[in-house]
Short mmCIF file of C-alpha atoms in Angstrom, two decimals:
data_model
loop_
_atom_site.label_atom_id
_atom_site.label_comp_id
_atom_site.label_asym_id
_atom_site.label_seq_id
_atom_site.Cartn_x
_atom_site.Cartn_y
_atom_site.Cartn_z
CA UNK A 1 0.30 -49.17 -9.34
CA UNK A 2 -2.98 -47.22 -9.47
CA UNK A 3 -2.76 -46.45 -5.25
CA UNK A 4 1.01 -44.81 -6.44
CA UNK A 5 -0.18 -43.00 -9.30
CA UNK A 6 -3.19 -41.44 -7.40
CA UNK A 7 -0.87 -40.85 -4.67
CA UNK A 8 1.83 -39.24 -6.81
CA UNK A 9 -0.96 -37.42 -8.23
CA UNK A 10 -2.24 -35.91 -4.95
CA UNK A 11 1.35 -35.06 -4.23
CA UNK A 12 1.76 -33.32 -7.37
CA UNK A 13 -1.71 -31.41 -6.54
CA UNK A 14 -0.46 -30.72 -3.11
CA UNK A 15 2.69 -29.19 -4.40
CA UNK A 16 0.84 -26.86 -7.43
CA UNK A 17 -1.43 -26.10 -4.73
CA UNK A 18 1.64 -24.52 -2.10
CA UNK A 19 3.04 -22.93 -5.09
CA UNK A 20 -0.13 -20.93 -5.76
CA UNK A 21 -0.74 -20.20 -2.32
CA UNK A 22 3.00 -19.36 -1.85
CA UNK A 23 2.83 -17.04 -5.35
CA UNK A 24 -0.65 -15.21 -3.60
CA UNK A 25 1.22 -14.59 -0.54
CA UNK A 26 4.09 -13.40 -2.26
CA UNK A 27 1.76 -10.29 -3.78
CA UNK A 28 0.97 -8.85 -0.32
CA UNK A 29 3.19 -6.15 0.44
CA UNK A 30 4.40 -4.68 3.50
CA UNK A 31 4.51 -0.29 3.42
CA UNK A 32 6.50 0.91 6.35
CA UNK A 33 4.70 3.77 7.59
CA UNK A 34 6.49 6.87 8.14
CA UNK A 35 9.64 3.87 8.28
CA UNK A 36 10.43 2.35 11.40
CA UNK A 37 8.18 4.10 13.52
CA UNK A 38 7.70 2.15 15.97
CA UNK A 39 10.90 2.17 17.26
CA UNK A 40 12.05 5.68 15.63
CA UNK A 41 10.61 9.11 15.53
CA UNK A 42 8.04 9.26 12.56
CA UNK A 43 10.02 9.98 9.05
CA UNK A 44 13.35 11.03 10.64
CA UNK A 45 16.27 9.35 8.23
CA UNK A 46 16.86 6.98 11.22
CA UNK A 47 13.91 5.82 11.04
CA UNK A 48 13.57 5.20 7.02
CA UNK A 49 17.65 3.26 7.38
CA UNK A 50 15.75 0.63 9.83
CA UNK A 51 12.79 0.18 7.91
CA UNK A 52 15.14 -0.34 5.13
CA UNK A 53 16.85 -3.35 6.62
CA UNK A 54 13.73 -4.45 7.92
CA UNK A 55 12.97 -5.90 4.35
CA UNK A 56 9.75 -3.88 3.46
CA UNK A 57 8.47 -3.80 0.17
CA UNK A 58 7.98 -0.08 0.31
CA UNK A 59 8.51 2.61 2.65
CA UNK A 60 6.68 5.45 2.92
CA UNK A 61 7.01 9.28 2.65
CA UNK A 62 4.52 12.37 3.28
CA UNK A 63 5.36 15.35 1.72
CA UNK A 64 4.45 19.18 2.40
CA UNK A 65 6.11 22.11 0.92
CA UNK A 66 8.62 24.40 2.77
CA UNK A 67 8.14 28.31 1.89
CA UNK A 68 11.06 27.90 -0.49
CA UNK A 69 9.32 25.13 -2.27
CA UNK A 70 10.86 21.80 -1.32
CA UNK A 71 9.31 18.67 -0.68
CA UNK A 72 9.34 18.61 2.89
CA UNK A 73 9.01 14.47 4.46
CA UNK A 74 6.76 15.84 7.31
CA UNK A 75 3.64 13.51 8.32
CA UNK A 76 1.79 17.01 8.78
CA UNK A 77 1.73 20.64 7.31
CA UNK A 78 2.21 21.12 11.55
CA UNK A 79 5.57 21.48 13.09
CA UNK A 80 4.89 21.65 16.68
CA UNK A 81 3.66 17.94 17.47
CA UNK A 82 6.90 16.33 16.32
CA UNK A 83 9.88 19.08 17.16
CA UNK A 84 10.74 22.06 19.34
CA UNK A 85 9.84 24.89 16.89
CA UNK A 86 7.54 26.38 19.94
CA UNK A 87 10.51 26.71 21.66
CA UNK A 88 13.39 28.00 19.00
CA UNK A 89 10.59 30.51 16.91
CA UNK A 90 8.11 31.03 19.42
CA UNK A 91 6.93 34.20 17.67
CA UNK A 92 6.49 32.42 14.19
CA UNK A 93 3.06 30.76 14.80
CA UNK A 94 -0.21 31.36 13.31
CA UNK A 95 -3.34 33.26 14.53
CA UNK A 96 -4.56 29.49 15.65
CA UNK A 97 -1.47 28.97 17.52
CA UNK A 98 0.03 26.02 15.32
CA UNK A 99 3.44 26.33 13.11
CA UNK A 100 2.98 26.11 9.38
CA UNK A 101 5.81 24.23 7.54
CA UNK A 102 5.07 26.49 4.84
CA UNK A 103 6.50 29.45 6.62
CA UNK A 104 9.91 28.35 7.33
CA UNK A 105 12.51 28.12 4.73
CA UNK A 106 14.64 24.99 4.65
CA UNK A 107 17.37 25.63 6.22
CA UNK A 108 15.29 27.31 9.04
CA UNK A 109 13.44 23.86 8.87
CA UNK A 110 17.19 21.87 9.36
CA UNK A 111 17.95 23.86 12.80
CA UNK A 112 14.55 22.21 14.32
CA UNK A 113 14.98 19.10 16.74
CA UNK A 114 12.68 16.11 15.88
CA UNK A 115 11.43 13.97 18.57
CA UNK A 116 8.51 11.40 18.75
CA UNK A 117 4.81 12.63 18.49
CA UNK A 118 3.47 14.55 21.10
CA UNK A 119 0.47 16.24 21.99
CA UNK A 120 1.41 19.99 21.52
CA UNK A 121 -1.00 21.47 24.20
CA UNK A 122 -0.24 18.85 26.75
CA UNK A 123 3.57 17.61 26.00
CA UNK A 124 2.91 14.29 26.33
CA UNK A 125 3.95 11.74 23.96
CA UNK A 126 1.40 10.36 21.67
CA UNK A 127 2.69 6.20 22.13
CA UNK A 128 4.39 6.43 25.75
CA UNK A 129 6.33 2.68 24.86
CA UNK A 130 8.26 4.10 22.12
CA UNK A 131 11.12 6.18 21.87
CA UNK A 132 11.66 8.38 24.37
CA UNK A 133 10.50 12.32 23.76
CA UNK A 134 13.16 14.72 23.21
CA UNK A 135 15.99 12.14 23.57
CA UNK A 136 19.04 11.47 20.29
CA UNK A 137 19.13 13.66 17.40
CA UNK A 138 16.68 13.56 15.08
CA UNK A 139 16.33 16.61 12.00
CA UNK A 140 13.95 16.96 9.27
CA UNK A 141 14.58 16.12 5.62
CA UNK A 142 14.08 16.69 2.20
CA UNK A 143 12.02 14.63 -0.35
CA UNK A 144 15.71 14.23 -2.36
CA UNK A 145 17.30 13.55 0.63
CA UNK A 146 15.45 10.81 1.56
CA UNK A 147 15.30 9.39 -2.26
CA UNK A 148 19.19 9.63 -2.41
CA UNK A 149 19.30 7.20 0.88
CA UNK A 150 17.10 4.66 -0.39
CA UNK A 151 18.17 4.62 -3.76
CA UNK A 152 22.24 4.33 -2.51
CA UNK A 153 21.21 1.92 0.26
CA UNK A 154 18.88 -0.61 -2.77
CA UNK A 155 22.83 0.20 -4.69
CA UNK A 156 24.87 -0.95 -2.03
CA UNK A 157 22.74 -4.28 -0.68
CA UNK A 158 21.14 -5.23 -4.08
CA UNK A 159 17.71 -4.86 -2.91
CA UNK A 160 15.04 -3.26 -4.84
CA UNK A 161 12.91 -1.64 -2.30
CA UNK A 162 10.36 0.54 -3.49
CA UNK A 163 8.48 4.27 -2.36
CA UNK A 164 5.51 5.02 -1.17
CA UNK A 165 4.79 8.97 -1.34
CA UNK A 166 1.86 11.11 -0.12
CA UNK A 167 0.74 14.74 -2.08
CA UNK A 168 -0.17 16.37 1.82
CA UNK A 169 -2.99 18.83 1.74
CA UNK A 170 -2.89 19.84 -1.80
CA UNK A 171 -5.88 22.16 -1.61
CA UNK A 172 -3.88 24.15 1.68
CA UNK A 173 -0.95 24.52 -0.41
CA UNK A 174 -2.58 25.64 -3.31
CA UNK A 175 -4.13 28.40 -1.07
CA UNK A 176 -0.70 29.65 -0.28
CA UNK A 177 -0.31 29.73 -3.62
CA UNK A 178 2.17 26.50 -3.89
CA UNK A 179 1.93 23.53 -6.40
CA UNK A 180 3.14 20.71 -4.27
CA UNK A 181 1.89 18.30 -6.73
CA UNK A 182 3.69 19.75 -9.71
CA UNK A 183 6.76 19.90 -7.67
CA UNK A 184 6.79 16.42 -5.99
CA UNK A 185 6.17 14.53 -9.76
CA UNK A 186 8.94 16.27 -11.06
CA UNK A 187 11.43 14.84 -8.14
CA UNK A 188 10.09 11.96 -8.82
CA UNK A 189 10.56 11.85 -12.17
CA UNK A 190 14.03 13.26 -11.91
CA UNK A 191 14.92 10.06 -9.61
CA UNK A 192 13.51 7.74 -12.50
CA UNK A 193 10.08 7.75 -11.16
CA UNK A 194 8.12 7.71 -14.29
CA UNK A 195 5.14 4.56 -15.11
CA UNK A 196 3.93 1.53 -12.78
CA UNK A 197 7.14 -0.60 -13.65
CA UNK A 198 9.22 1.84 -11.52
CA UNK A 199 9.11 1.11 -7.82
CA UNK A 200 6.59 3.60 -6.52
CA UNK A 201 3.05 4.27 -5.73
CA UNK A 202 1.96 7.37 -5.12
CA UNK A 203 -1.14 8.17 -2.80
CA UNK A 204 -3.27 11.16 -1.46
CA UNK A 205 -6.64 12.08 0.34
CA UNK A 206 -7.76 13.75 -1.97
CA UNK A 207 -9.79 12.14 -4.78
CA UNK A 208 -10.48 15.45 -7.28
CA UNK A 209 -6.45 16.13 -6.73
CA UNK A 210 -5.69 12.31 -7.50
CA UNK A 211 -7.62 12.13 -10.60
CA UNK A 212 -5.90 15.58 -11.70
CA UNK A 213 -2.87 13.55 -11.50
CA UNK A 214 -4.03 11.12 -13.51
CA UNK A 215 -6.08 12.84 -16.23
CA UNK A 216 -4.67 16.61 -16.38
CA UNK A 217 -1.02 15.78 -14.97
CA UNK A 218 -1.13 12.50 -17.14
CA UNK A 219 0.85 10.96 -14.64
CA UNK A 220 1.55 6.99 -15.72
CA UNK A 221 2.50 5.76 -11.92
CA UNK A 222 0.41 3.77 -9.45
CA UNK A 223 -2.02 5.60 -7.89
CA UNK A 224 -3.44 4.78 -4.41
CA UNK A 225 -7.11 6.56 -3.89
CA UNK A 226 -6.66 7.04 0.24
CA UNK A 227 -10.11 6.68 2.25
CA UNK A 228 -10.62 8.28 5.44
CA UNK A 229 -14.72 8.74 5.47
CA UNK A 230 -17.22 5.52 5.30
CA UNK A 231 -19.54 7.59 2.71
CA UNK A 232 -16.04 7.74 0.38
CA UNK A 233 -16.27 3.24 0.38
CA UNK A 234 -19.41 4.07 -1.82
CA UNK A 235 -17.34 5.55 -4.53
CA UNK A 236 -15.24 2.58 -6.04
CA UNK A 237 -16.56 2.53 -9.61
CA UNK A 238 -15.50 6.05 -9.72
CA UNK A 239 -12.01 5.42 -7.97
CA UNK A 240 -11.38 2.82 -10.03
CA UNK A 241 -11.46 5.31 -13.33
CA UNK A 242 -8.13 6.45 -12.25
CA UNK A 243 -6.70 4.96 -9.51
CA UNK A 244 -5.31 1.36 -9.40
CA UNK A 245 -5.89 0.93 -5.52
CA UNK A 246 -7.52 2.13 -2.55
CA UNK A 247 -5.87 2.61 1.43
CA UNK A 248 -8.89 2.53 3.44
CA UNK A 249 -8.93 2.69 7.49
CA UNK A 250 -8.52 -1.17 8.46
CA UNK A 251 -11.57 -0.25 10.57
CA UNK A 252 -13.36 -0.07 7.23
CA UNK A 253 -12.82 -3.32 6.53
CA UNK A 254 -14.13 -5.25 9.38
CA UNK A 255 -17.80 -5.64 10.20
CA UNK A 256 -18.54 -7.33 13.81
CA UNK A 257 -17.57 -10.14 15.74
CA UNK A 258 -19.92 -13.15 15.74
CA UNK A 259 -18.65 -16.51 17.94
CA UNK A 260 -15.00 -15.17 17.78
CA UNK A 261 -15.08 -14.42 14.37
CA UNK A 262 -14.98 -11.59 12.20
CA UNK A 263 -17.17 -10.54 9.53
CA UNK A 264 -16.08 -7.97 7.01
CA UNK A 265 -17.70 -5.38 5.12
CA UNK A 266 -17.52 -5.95 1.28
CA UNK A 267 -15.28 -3.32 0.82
CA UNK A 268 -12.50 -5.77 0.06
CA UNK A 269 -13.93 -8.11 -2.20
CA UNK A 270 -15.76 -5.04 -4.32
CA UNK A 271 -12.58 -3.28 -4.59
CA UNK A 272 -11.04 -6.67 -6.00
CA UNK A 273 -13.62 -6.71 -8.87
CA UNK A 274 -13.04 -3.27 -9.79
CA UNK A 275 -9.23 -4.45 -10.27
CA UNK A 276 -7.87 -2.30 -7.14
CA UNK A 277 -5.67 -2.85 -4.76
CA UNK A 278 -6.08 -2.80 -1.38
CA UNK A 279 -3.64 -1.46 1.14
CA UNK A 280 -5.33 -0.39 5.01
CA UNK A 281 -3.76 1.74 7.35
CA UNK A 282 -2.25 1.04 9.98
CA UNK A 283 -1.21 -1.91 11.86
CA UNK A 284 0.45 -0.64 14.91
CA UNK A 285 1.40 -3.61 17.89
CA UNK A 286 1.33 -0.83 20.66
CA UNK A 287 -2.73 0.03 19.45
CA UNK A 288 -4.48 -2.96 18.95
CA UNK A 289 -7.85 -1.14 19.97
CA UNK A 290 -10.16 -4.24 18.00
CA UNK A 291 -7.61 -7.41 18.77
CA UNK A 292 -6.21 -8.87 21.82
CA UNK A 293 -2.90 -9.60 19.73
CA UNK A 294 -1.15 -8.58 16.74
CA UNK A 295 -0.84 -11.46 15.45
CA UNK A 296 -4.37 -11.52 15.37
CA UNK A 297 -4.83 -7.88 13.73
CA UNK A 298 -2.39 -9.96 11.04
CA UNK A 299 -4.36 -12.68 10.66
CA UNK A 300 -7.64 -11.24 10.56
CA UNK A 301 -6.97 -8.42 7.60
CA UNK A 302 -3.86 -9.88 5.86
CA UNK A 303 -5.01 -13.36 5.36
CA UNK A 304 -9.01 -13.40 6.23
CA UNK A 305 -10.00 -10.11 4.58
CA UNK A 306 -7.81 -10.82 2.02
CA UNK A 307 -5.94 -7.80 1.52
CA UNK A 308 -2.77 -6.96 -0.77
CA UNK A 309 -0.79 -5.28 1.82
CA UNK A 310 -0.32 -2.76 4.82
CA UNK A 311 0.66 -0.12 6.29
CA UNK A 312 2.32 -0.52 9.46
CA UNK A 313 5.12 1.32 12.00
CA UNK A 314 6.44 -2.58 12.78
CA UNK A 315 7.41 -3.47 8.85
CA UNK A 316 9.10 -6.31 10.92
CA UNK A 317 6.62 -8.24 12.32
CA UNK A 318 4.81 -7.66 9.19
CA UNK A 319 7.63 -8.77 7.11
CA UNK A 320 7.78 -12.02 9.44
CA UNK A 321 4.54 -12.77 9.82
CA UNK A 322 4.07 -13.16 5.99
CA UNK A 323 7.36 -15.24 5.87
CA UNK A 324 5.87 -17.77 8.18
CA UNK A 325 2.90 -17.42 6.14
#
């Protein structure tokens, strides 16, 4: 009787312990990066539709002001890495030779073709394995655009799939005398964007116009504190005063290799007892650059490092790799 109690017991362990693990798992999320960019040009509507039924948790939208003030979803204030404005307003560039999304009016903006990333001095596309340069169809969008097709598309399967936003280059845009910010939480809050129970987190580079958001805009949603430079891992405490996580390069997470095996920086677990989230950028399968596989860039940062998400341009193999988790 005892040997079947103890082993009923262990079972019982053994299940409470798979539910926990299970429930842990369940928190990371998945953030497709400029959608389905992998296999789509970057932030084209095509792209966003099959990230959508690629099960993400979020999907992701930068946003930069057009000269008639609406939220353009643009990875850059640049136009001529990503479509053919060089070649349809050739005499609308700047003294440093780049188009300005700021100087075209939207429906100026609608007329451009969008293709995947290139190098604009050189023409040649940025990730040669993905879809072909200056083949289909591809336009630009609006902020509302995009917000109407993932808010029909969560109406019309059931699914709840959430935003992920960027505020581009808020200090450039107030130079031109624009309030991006201003602008973008008002769309959001007209779409029912409002606190950290709605489905979106909102993110930027920059800390002094995050914390504005926070404490002078009195925004209530979830705010992710972006890190590009090591010096800003240092910051945390301060961070975590208004933000509720951080997106740090996944390069700042990982330390060195010792055996076969990583060792990571502390920026993880100090993050954790600060209460924020952590959410790295980005797991791409066509630029491994540290691993020999993806699934071992996986591994390593989602489950190792111990972090609560990703952003990634294959929200699939994400998505899967978690599953089989």
């Amino acid at each position: 009787m005892k040997s079947i109690s103890l082993f009923l017991t262990c079972l019982l362990l053994f299940s409470c312990n798979t539910t926990i693990k299970n429930s842990l798992m369940s928190k990371k999320i998945v953030i497709a990066h400029r959608g389905a960019s992998g296999y789509l040009p970057e932030h084209t509507l095509e792209s966003k539709a099959m990230a959508f039924a690629m099960n993400p948790n979020f999907i992701e939208q930068d946003l930069v002001l057009s000269k008639d003030d609406i939220p353009i979803v643009i990875h850059d204030i640049y136009l001529d890495d990503v479509t053919d404005v060089a070649i349809k307003f050739p005499e609308r560039k700047r003294k440093d030779g780049r188009f300005y999304v700021i100087d075209f009016m939207f429906d100026e903006l609608q007329t451009l073709k969008v293709t995947e990333r290139f190098n604009p001095k050189t023409g040649k596309q940025f990730y040669p394995n993905r879809f072909p340069k200056g083949k289909g169809i591809f336009k630009l969008h609006s902020f509302e655009e995009e917000l109407q097709l993932i808010q029909g598309l969560n109406k019309s399967t059931g699914k709840n799939i959430g935003i992920y936003p960027e505020i581009k280059e808020p200090e450039f845009h107030q130079k031109e005398g624009k309030n991006l910010t201003e602008i973008v939480l008002k769309t959001l809050s007209d779409y029912g964007y409002k606190s950290k129970k709605d489905n979106c987190i909102l993110q930027c580079f920059d800390a002094k116009e995050l914390e504005r958001i926070r404490v002078e805009l009195k925004s209530e949603l979830f705010l992710v504190q972006l890190i590009e430079f090591p010096e800003e891992t240092k910051q945390l405490k301060h961070f975590a005063t208004y933000a509720d996580g951080i997106g740090p390069w996944y390069k700042q997470i990982l330390k060195k290799k010792e055996n076969g095996i990583w060792k990571f920086t502390s920026l993880v677990s100090d993050a954790h007892k600060l209460g924020l989230k952590v959410h790295p950028y980005t797991f791409r399968a066509d630029s491994l650059e540290e691993f020999s596989t993806f699934e071992e860039m996986m591994q390593t940062l989602l489950m190792d490092a111990n972090v609560d998400g990703a952003f990634t341009d294959f929200p699939d193999l994400v998505v899967n790799f978690l599953k089989e988790k």
